[in-house]
Tab-separated table of C-alpha atoms in Angstrom:
chain	number	residue	atom	x	y	z
V	607	MET	CA	91.529	52.845	101.892
V	608	SER	CA	88.297	52.771	103.885
V	609	SER	CA	89.737	51.416	107.129
V	610	PHE	CA	90.419	53.528	110.211
V	611	THR	CA	94.214	53.266	110.020
V	612	TRP	CA	97.299	55.403	110.278
V	613	LYS	CA	98.300	54.100	106.825
V	614	SER	CA	95.019	55.271	105.273
V	615	LEU	CA	95.717	58.760	106.609
V	616	GLN	CA	99.279	58.753	105.264
V	617	ASP	CA	98.076	57.455	101.890
V	618	ALA	CA	95.784	60.471	101.653
V	619	ALA	CA	97.826	63.211	103.301
V	620	GLY	CA	101.471	62.191	103.004
V	621	PRO	CA	103.745	61.836	106.050
V	622	VAL	CA	101.719	62.218	109.256
V	623	SER	CA	102.771	61.395	112.808
V	624	ARG	CA	101.117	58.664	114.858
V	625	GLU	CA	100.133	61.335	117.379
V	626	THR	CA	98.215	63.305	114.730
V	627	PHE	CA	96.449	60.122	113.622
V	628	ASP	CA	95.404	59.405	117.217
V	629	ARG	CA	94.141	62.975	117.604
V	630	LEU	CA	92.065	62.680	114.433
V	631	VAL	CA	90.567	59.419	115.691
V	632	ALA	CA	89.566	61.238	118.885
V	633	PHE	CA	88.171	64.097	116.804
V	634	GLU	CA	86.062	61.671	114.763
V	635	ALA	CA	84.425	60.363	117.938
V	636	MET	CA	83.789	63.924	119.145
V	637	PHE	CA	82.372	64.858	115.755
V	638	GLN	CA	79.925	61.933	115.803
V	639	LYS	CA	78.644	63.016	119.221
V	640	TRP	CA	78.010	66.592	118.098
V	641	ASN	CA	76.607	65.542	114.730
V	642	ARG	CA	73.758	63.688	116.396
V	643	SER	CA	72.491	66.951	117.850
V	644	ILE	CA	73.298	69.682	115.312
V	645	ASN	CA	73.669	67.889	111.932
V	646	LEU	CA	77.170	68.938	110.955
V	647	VAL	CA	77.080	66.741	107.832
V	648	ALA	CA	74.319	64.918	105.978
V	649	GLN	CA	73.189	61.831	107.854
V	650	SER	CA	73.727	59.790	104.676
V	651	THR	CA	77.486	60.348	105.019
V	652	ALA	CA	77.733	60.274	108.821
V	653	GLY	CA	78.376	56.538	108.900
V	654	ASP	CA	81.754	56.854	107.184
V	655	VAL	CA	83.185	60.126	108.437
V	656	TRP	CA	86.754	58.821	108.237
V	657	GLN	CA	86.686	58.059	104.506
V	658	ARG	CA	84.066	60.511	103.242
V	659	HIS	CA	85.158	63.555	105.205
V	660	ILE	CA	88.453	63.223	107.103
V	661	LEU	CA	90.557	61.512	104.428
V	662	ASP	CA	88.857	63.552	101.707
V	663	SER	CA	89.926	66.711	103.539
V	664	ALA	CA	93.405	65.460	104.460
V	665	GLN	CA	94.492	65.019	100.844
V	666	LEU	CA	94.985	68.794	100.654
V	667	ALA	CA	98.107	68.360	102.789
V	668	ARG	CA	99.695	66.201	100.093
V	669	ILE	CA	98.793	68.683	97.349
V	670	GLU	CA	100.250	71.593	99.325
V	671	PRO	CA	102.886	70.305	101.769
V	672	ASN	CA	104.565	73.638	102.545
V	673	ALA	CA	102.073	76.504	102.890
V	674	THR	CA	101.582	77.756	106.443
V	675	HIS	CA	98.822	80.372	106.180
V	676	TRP	CA	95.407	78.989	105.207
V	677	VAL	CA	91.785	80.113	105.277
V	678	ASP	CA	88.782	77.786	104.945
V	679	ILE	CA	85.519	79.446	103.947
V	680	GLY	CA	82.129	78.088	104.974
V	681	SER	CA	83.835	75.665	107.356
V	682	GLY	CA	80.605	74.053	108.583
V	683	GLY	CA	81.439	70.834	110.377
V	684	GLY	CA	85.162	71.370	109.895
V	685	PHE	CA	85.889	69.813	106.516
V	686	PRO	CA	88.464	70.511	105.306
V	687	GLY	CA	89.356	73.298	107.768
V	688	LEU	CA	89.540	71.439	111.084
V	689	VAL	CA	91.245	68.429	109.511
V	690	MET	CA	93.858	70.740	108.035
V	691	ALA	CA	94.296	72.358	111.467
V	692	PHE	CA	95.294	68.961	112.900
V	693	LEU	CA	97.761	68.420	110.035
V	694	LEU	CA	99.120	71.982	110.125
V	695	ALA	CA	100.001	71.482	113.787
V	696	GLU	CA	102.988	69.551	112.420
V	697	ARG	CA	104.222	72.563	110.398
V	698	ASP	CA	106.195	75.219	112.240
V	699	GLY	CA	104.275	78.467	112.466
V	700	ALA	CA	101.292	77.231	110.452
V	701	SER	CA	97.695	78.246	111.104
V	702	ILE	CA	94.264	78.299	109.494
V	703	ASP	CA	91.302	80.658	109.811
V	704	LEU	CA	87.860	79.016	109.714
V	705	VAL	CA	85.116	81.302	108.392
V	706	GLU	CA	81.673	80.149	109.536
V	707	SER	CA	78.640	82.340	110.214
V	708	ASN	CA	76.334	79.641	111.644
V	709	ARG	CA	76.440	80.082	115.411
V	710	LYS	CA	76.091	76.406	116.351
V	711	LYS	CA	78.684	75.260	113.840
V	712	ALA	CA	81.073	78.040	114.873
V	713	SER	CA	80.648	76.888	118.480
V	714	PHE	CA	81.538	73.322	117.483
V	715	LEU	CA	84.629	74.523	115.610
V	716	GLN	CA	85.746	76.595	118.595
V	717	THR	CA	85.206	73.684	120.981
V	718	VAL	CA	87.378	71.356	118.889
V	719	ILE	CA	90.105	73.991	118.538
V	720	GLY	CA	90.164	74.427	122.318
V	721	GLN	CA	89.991	70.718	123.106
V	722	PHE	CA	92.974	69.862	120.891
V	723	SER	CA	94.884	73.192	121.090
V	724	LEU	CA	94.809	73.497	117.314
V	725	PRO	CA	96.571	76.288	115.385
V	726	ALA	CA	93.251	77.645	114.148
V	727	ARG	CA	90.904	80.568	114.686
V	728	VAL	CA	87.162	80.849	114.072
V	729	VAL	CA	85.985	83.933	112.195
V	730	ALA	CA	82.256	83.894	112.975
V	731	ARG	CA	81.163	86.105	110.100
V	732	ARG	CA	79.665	85.817	106.666
V	733	ILE	CA	82.360	85.179	104.094
V	734	GLU	CA	81.677	88.522	102.415
V	735	ASP	CA	82.364	90.272	105.730
V	736	SER	CA	85.497	88.308	106.634
V	737	HIS	CA	88.091	89.564	104.167
V	738	ALA	CA	89.330	92.423	106.324
V	739	LEU	CA	89.560	90.099	109.354
V	740	VAL	CA	91.806	87.501	107.700
V	741	SER	CA	95.340	88.528	106.821
V	742	GLN	CA	96.415	87.523	103.330
V	743	PRO	CA	96.490	83.692	103.133
V	744	GLN	CA	98.569	81.499	100.885
V	745	ILE	CA	95.778	78.941	100.427
V	746	VAL	CA	91.975	79.301	100.340
V	747	THR	CA	89.901	76.132	100.754
V	748	ALA	CA	86.219	75.287	100.450
V	749	ARG	CA	84.289	72.034	100.287
V	750	ALA	CA	80.608	71.394	99.501
V	751	LEU	CA	79.898	75.107	99.745
V	752	ALA	CA	78.911	76.588	96.374
V	753	SER	CA	79.495	76.467	92.637
V	754	LEU	CA	82.968	77.380	91.446
V	755	SER	CA	81.864	80.756	90.075
V	756	VAL	CA	80.391	81.665	93.463
V	757	LEU	CA	83.515	80.433	95.254
V	758	LEU	CA	85.660	82.660	93.070
V	759	ASP	CA	83.449	85.656	93.814
V	760	LEU	CA	83.625	84.952	97.560
V	761	SER	CA	87.375	84.384	97.684
V	762	SER	CA	88.483	86.824	94.976
V	763	PRO	CA	89.948	89.453	97.368
V	764	TRP	CA	92.495	86.853	98.516
V	765	LEU	CA	93.007	85.069	95.196
V	766	ILE	CA	93.593	88.283	93.245
V	767	SER	CA	96.196	89.214	95.859
V	768	GLY	CA	98.191	86.037	95.248
V	769	ALA	CA	96.533	83.210	97.208
V	770	ARG	CA	95.785	79.882	95.549
V	771	GLY	CA	92.457	78.112	95.838
V	772	LEU	CA	92.102	74.402	96.621
V	773	PHE	CA	88.455	73.530	96.039
V	774	HIS	CA	86.870	70.083	96.323
V	775	LYS	CA	84.564	69.356	93.400
V	776	GLY	CA	82.496	66.428	92.169
V	777	ARG	CA	81.776	64.868	88.803
V	778	ASP	CA	80.204	68.021	87.293
V	779	TYR	CA	83.250	70.185	87.865
V	780	ARG	CA	83.941	70.775	84.158
V	781	ALA	CA	80.618	72.542	83.716
V	782	GLU	CA	81.431	74.716	86.741
V	783	VAL	CA	84.822	75.619	85.295
V	784	GLN	CA	83.218	76.498	81.965
V	785	GLU	CA	80.681	78.733	83.683
V	786	SER	CA	83.429	80.484	85.660
V	787	VAL	CA	85.518	81.526	82.661
V	788	ASN	CA	82.800	83.964	81.613
V	789	ARG	CA	83.826	86.174	84.528
V	790	TRP	CA	87.293	85.100	85.601
V	791	ALA	CA	90.605	84.078	84.086
V	792	PHE	CA	92.866	81.774	86.104
V	793	ASP	CA	95.495	79.068	85.957
V	794	LEU	CA	94.048	75.640	86.733
V	795	VAL	CA	95.494	72.317	87.867
V	796	GLU	CA	93.153	69.349	88.348
V	797	HIS	CA	94.179	66.903	91.077
V	798	PRO	CA	92.237	63.616	91.000
V	799	SER	CA	90.651	62.889	94.377
V	800	VAL	CA	92.155	60.000	96.312
V	801	THR	CA	88.810	59.225	97.969
V	802	ASP	CA	86.238	59.834	95.227
V	803	PRO	CA	86.742	58.281	91.767
V	804	TYR	CA	84.650	61.081	90.238
V	805	GLY	CA	86.015	63.933	92.351
V	806	VAL	CA	88.826	66.415	91.910
V	807	ILE	CA	90.634	69.101	93.835
V	808	LEU	CA	90.772	72.199	91.650
V	809	GLU	CA	93.907	74.244	92.258
V	810	LEU	CA	93.382	77.791	91.018
V	811	SER	CA	95.939	80.567	90.906
V	812	ASN	CA	96.629	83.881	89.193
V	813	LEU	CA	92.970	84.911	89.361
V	814	ARG	CA	91.994	88.019	87.418
V	815	PRO	CA	88.717	89.432	86.091
V	816	VAL	CA	87.918	88.911	82.428
């Protein structure tokens, strides 16, 4: 599933229009241009943005095909937040808030949103300072941001209020889950990653302090 094809996107994300595929192809080219100047992702992964970042992000749409109100914390170069914005454009009334405090990265996110008229908004604040600025989401996402225990601390105001978390994690995720249960109780579903044989998407709900 490494090729730049509409089918590879549908295999990851579920039903996606040809127009959305074409827009993501255009986004990938725009991303590569910006990445050369402000390092949006590690250079070691920049050669395969489609597989390593876009498809990896897009699989969230298959896991949660109905939610319309999302927030992505520590959005960075836009994974998964911007990719989800492209996919959410196909859902009536859907939107996503992208929380990113780095000025250059926030500028990139805003430029992409404007260029493609995406249903997204940049919240250019630290995550800890963003909770009051983001109305209660259904889904909280984060990718390559922090350990699970830190993610739960950062997103707890939303998760305790009923949101679910969809967090990308790598091969050491079990140790992160074990560390987290010292402070938090939660319901957990593990979704195997469609792009990384060692990765998972952790779906957390019903968060409460221990």
